[in-house]
Tab-separated table of C-alpha atoms in Angstrom:
chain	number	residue	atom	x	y	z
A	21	UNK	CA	11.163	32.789	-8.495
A	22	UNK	CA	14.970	33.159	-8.632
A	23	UNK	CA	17.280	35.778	-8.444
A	24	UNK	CA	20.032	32.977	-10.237
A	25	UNK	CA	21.575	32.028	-7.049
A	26	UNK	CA	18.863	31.388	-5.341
A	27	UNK	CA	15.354	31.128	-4.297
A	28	UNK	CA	13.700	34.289	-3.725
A	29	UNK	CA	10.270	33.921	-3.756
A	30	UNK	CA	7.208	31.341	-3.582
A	31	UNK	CA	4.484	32.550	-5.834
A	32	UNK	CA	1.284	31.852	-7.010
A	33	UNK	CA	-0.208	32.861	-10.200
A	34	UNK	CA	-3.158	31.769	-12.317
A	35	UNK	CA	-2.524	29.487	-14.901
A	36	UNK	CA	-2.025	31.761	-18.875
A	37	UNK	CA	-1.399	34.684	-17.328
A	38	UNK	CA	1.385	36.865	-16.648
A	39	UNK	CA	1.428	38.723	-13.382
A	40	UNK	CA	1.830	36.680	-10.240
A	41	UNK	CA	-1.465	36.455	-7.532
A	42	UNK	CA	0.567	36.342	-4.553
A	43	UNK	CA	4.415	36.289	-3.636
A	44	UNK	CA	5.434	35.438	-0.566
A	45	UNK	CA	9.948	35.659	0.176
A	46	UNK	CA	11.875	32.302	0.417
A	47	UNK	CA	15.202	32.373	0.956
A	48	UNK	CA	16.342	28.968	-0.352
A	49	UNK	CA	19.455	27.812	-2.159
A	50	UNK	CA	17.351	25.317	-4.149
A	51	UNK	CA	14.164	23.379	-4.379
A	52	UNK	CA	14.782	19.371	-5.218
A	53	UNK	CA	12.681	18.647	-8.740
A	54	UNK	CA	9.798	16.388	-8.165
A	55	UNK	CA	9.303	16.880	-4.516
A	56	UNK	CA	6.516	19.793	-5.076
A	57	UNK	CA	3.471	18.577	-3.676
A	58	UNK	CA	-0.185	20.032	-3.282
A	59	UNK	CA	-3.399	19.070	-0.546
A	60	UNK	CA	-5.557	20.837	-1.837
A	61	UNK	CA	-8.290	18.968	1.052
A	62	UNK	CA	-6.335	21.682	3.701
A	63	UNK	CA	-4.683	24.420	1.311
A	64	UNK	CA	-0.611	22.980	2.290
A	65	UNK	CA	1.905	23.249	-0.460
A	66	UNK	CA	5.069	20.823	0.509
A	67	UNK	CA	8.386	20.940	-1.123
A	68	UNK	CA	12.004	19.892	-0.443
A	69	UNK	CA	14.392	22.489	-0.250
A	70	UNK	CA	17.825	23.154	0.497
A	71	UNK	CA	18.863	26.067	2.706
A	72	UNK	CA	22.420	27.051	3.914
A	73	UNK	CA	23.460	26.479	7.854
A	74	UNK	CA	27.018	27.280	8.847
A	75	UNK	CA	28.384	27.171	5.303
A	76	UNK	CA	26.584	23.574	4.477
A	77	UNK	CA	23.792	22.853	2.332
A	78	UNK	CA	20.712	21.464	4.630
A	79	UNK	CA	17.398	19.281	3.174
A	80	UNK	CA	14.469	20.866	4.920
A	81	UNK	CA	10.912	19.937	4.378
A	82	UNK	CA	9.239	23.283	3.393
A	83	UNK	CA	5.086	23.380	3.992
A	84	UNK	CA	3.767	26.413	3.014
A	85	UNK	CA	-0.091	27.380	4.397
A	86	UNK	CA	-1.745	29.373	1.214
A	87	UNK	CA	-4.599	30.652	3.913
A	88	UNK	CA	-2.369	31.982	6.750
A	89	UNK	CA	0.919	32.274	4.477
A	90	UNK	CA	2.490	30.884	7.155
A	91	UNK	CA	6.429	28.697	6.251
A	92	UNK	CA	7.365	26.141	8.543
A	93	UNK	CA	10.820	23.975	7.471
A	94	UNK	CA	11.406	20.611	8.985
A	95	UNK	CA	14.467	19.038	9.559
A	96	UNK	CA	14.476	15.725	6.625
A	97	UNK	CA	17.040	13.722	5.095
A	98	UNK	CA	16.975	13.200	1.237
A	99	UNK	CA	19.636	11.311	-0.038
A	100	UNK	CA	17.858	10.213	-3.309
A	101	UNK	CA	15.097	12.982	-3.957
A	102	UNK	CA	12.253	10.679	-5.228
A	103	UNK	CA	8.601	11.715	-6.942
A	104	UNK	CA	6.671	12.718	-4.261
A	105	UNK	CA	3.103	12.583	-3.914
A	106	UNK	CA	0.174	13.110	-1.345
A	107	UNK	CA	-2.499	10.887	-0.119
A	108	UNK	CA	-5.878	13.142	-0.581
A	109	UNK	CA	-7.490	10.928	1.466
A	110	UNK	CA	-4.793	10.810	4.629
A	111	UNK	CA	-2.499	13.690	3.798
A	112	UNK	CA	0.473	11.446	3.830
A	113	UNK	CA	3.040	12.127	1.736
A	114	UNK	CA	4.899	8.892	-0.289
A	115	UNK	CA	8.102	9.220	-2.916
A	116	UNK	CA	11.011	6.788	-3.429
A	117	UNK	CA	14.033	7.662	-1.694
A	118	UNK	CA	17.553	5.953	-0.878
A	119	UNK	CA	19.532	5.199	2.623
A	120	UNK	CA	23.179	6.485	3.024
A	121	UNK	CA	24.418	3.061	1.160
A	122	UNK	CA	22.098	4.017	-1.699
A	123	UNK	CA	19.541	1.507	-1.198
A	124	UNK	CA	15.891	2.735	-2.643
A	125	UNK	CA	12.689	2.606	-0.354
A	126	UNK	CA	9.379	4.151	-0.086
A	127	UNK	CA	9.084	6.922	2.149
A	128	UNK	CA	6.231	7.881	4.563
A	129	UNK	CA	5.850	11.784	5.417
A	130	UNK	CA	3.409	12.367	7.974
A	131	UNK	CA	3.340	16.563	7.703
A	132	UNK	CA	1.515	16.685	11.404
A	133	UNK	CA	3.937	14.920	13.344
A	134	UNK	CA	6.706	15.827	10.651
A	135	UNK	CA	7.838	12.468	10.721
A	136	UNK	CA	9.365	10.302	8.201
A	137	UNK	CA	8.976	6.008	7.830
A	138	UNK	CA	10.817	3.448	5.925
A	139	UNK	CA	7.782	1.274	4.694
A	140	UNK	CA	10.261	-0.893	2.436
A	141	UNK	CA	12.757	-1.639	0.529
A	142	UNK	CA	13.198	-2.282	-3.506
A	143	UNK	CA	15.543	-5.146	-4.997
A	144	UNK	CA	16.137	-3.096	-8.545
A	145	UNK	CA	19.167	-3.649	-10.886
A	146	UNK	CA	21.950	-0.871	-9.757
A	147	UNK	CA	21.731	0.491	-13.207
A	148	UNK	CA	18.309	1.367	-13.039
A	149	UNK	CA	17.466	4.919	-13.896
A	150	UNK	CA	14.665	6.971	-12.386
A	151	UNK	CA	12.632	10.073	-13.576
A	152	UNK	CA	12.026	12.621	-10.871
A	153	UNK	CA	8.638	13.607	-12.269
A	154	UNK	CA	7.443	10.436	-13.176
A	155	UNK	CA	4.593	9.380	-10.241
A	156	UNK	CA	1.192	9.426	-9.438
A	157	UNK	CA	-0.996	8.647	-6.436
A	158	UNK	CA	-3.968	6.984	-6.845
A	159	UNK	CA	-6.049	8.041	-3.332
A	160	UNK	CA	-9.083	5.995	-3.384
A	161	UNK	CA	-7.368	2.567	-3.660
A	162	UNK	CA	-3.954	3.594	-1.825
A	163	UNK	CA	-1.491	2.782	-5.176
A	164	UNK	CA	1.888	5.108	-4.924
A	165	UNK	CA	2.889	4.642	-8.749
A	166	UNK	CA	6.582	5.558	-10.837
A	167	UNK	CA	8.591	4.861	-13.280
A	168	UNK	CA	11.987	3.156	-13.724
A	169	UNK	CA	13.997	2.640	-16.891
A	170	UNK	CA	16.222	-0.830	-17.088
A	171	UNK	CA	17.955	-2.115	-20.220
A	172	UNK	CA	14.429	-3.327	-21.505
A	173	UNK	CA	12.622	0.065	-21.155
A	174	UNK	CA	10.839	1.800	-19.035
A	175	UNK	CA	8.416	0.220	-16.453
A	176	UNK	CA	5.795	1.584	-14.216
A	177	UNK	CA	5.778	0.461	-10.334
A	178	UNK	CA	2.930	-0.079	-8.734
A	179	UNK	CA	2.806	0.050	-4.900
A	180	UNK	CA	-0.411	-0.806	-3.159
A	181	UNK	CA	-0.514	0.794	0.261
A	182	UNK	CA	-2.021	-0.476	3.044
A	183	UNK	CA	-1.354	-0.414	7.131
A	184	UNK	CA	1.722	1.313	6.635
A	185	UNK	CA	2.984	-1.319	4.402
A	186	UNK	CA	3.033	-1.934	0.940
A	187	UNK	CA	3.580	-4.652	-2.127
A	188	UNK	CA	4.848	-3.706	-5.813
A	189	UNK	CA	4.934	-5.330	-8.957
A	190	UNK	CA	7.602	-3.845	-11.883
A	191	UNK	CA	5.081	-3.543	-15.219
A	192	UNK	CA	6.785	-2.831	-18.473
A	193	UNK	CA	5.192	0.082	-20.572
A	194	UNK	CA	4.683	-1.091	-23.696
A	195	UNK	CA	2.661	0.235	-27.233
A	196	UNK	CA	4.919	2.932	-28.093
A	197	UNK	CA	8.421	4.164	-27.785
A	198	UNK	CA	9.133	6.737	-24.881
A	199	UNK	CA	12.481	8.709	-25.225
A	200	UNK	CA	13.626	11.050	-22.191
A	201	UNK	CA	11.610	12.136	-19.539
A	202	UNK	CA	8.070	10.959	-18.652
A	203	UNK	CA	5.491	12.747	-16.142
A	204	UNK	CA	2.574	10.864	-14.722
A	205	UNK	CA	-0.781	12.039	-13.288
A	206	UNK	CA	-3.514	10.160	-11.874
A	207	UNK	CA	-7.725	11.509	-12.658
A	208	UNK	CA	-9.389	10.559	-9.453
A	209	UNK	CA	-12.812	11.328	-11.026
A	210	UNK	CA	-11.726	8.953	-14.169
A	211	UNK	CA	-9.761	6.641	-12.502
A	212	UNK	CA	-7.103	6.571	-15.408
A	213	UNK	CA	-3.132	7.217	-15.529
A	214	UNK	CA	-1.727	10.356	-17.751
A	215	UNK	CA	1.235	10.553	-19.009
A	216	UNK	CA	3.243	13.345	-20.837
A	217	UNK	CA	6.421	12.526	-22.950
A	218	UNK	CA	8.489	13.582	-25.618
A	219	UNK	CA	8.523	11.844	-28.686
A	220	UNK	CA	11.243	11.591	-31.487
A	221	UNK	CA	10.591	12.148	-35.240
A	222	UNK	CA	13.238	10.512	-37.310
A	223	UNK	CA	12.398	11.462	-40.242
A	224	UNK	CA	11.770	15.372	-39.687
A	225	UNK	CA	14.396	15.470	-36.624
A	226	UNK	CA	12.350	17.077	-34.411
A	227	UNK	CA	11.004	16.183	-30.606
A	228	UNK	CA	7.151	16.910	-30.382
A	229	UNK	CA	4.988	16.216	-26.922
A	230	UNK	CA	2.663	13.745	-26.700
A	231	UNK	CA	-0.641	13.350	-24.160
A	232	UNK	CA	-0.879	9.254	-23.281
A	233	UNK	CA	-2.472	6.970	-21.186
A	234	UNK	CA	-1.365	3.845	-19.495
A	235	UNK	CA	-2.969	0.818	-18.139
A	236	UNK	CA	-2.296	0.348	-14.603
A	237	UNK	CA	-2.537	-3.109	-15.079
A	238	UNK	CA	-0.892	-4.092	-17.934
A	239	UNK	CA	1.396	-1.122	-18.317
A	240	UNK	CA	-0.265	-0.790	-22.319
């Protein structure tokens, strides 16, 4: 919750309703969109934030204990602010970030030691756009996925994941037009991609949301 300059509080509330379950103060200038994560295997909420020190703004990695309510904030540096997402089956924590010179990798969290790896880097157009919502982690099989947008459309990457290292392939999404935004979740128990998207009506002018599903494989 915000008091409109800030970060006030982390809460917790069940989905529908109204009232807040628990609140627990935050003092943060911001949180950076996409970077909310969930383990639900060991209760750990991770998020990047930004706090103020001596009159600068400061990335910290926030991880937030729902059974002891217990904040701890790690020194991190996020120049790019990539989808994050968490391993279930490691606790690792993967998004896409950039170096100083604005070159994009995949990034390795590991929340015990609160250390952070370069596993790689991507060769991507310069104009390539990025959606800070749009990833998913598939845990079984290891595969960090997200979505870029080049002149052709919008593609999903697909980064298998193993030994600390990783390959990708660029798949373009194709079967329908996607304008805007795109979020992506992966069903463990179906093993299937989600996505959520707006769509554009031409002929009544209006934006509705559509549920979809994409092929890993062929990006359909």
């Amino acid at each position: 919750s915000s008091n409109g300059t800030g970060i006030t509080n982390l809460v917790q509330w069940n989905a529908g309703e109204t009232n807040f379950t628990q609140t627990t103060p935050a003092n943060f200038v911001g949180v950076l969109v996409g970077s909310s994560v969930y383990n639900s295997n060991v209760g750990e909420y991770y998020s990047r934030v930004l706090v103020e020190e001596n009159d600068n703004y400061v990335s910290k990695m926030f991880r937030f204990n729902t059974s002891t309510t217990t904040i701890n904030l790690t020194d991190v540096t996020s120049v790019y602010n990539g989808s994050a997402e968490v391993d279930m089956q490691t606790g690792l924590l993967y998004s896409y970030d950039g170096d100083l010179d604005n070159n994009l990798y995949l990034n390795q969290y590991n929340p015990v030691t609160q250390t952070s790896t370069n596993l790689g880097y991507y060769n991507f157009p310069t104009d390539v756009i990025y959606f800070p919502d749009g990833s998913a982690y598939d845990s079984d099989n290891g595969i960090y996925y997200f979505i870029n947008q080049d002149e052709n459309g919008k593609n999903l990457v697909k980064n298998v994941i193993t030994n600390n290292a990783f390959t990708y392939t660029s798949i373009p999404i194709t079967g329908t037009s996607i304008m805007g935004n795109i979020g992506l979740e992966y069903s463990m128990m179906q093993d299937k991609l989600f996505a959520i998207y707006p769509e554009y009506n031409s002929t009544t002018g209006t934006v509705i949301m559509r549920i979809g599903q994409i092929n890993p494989n062929t990006g359909a």
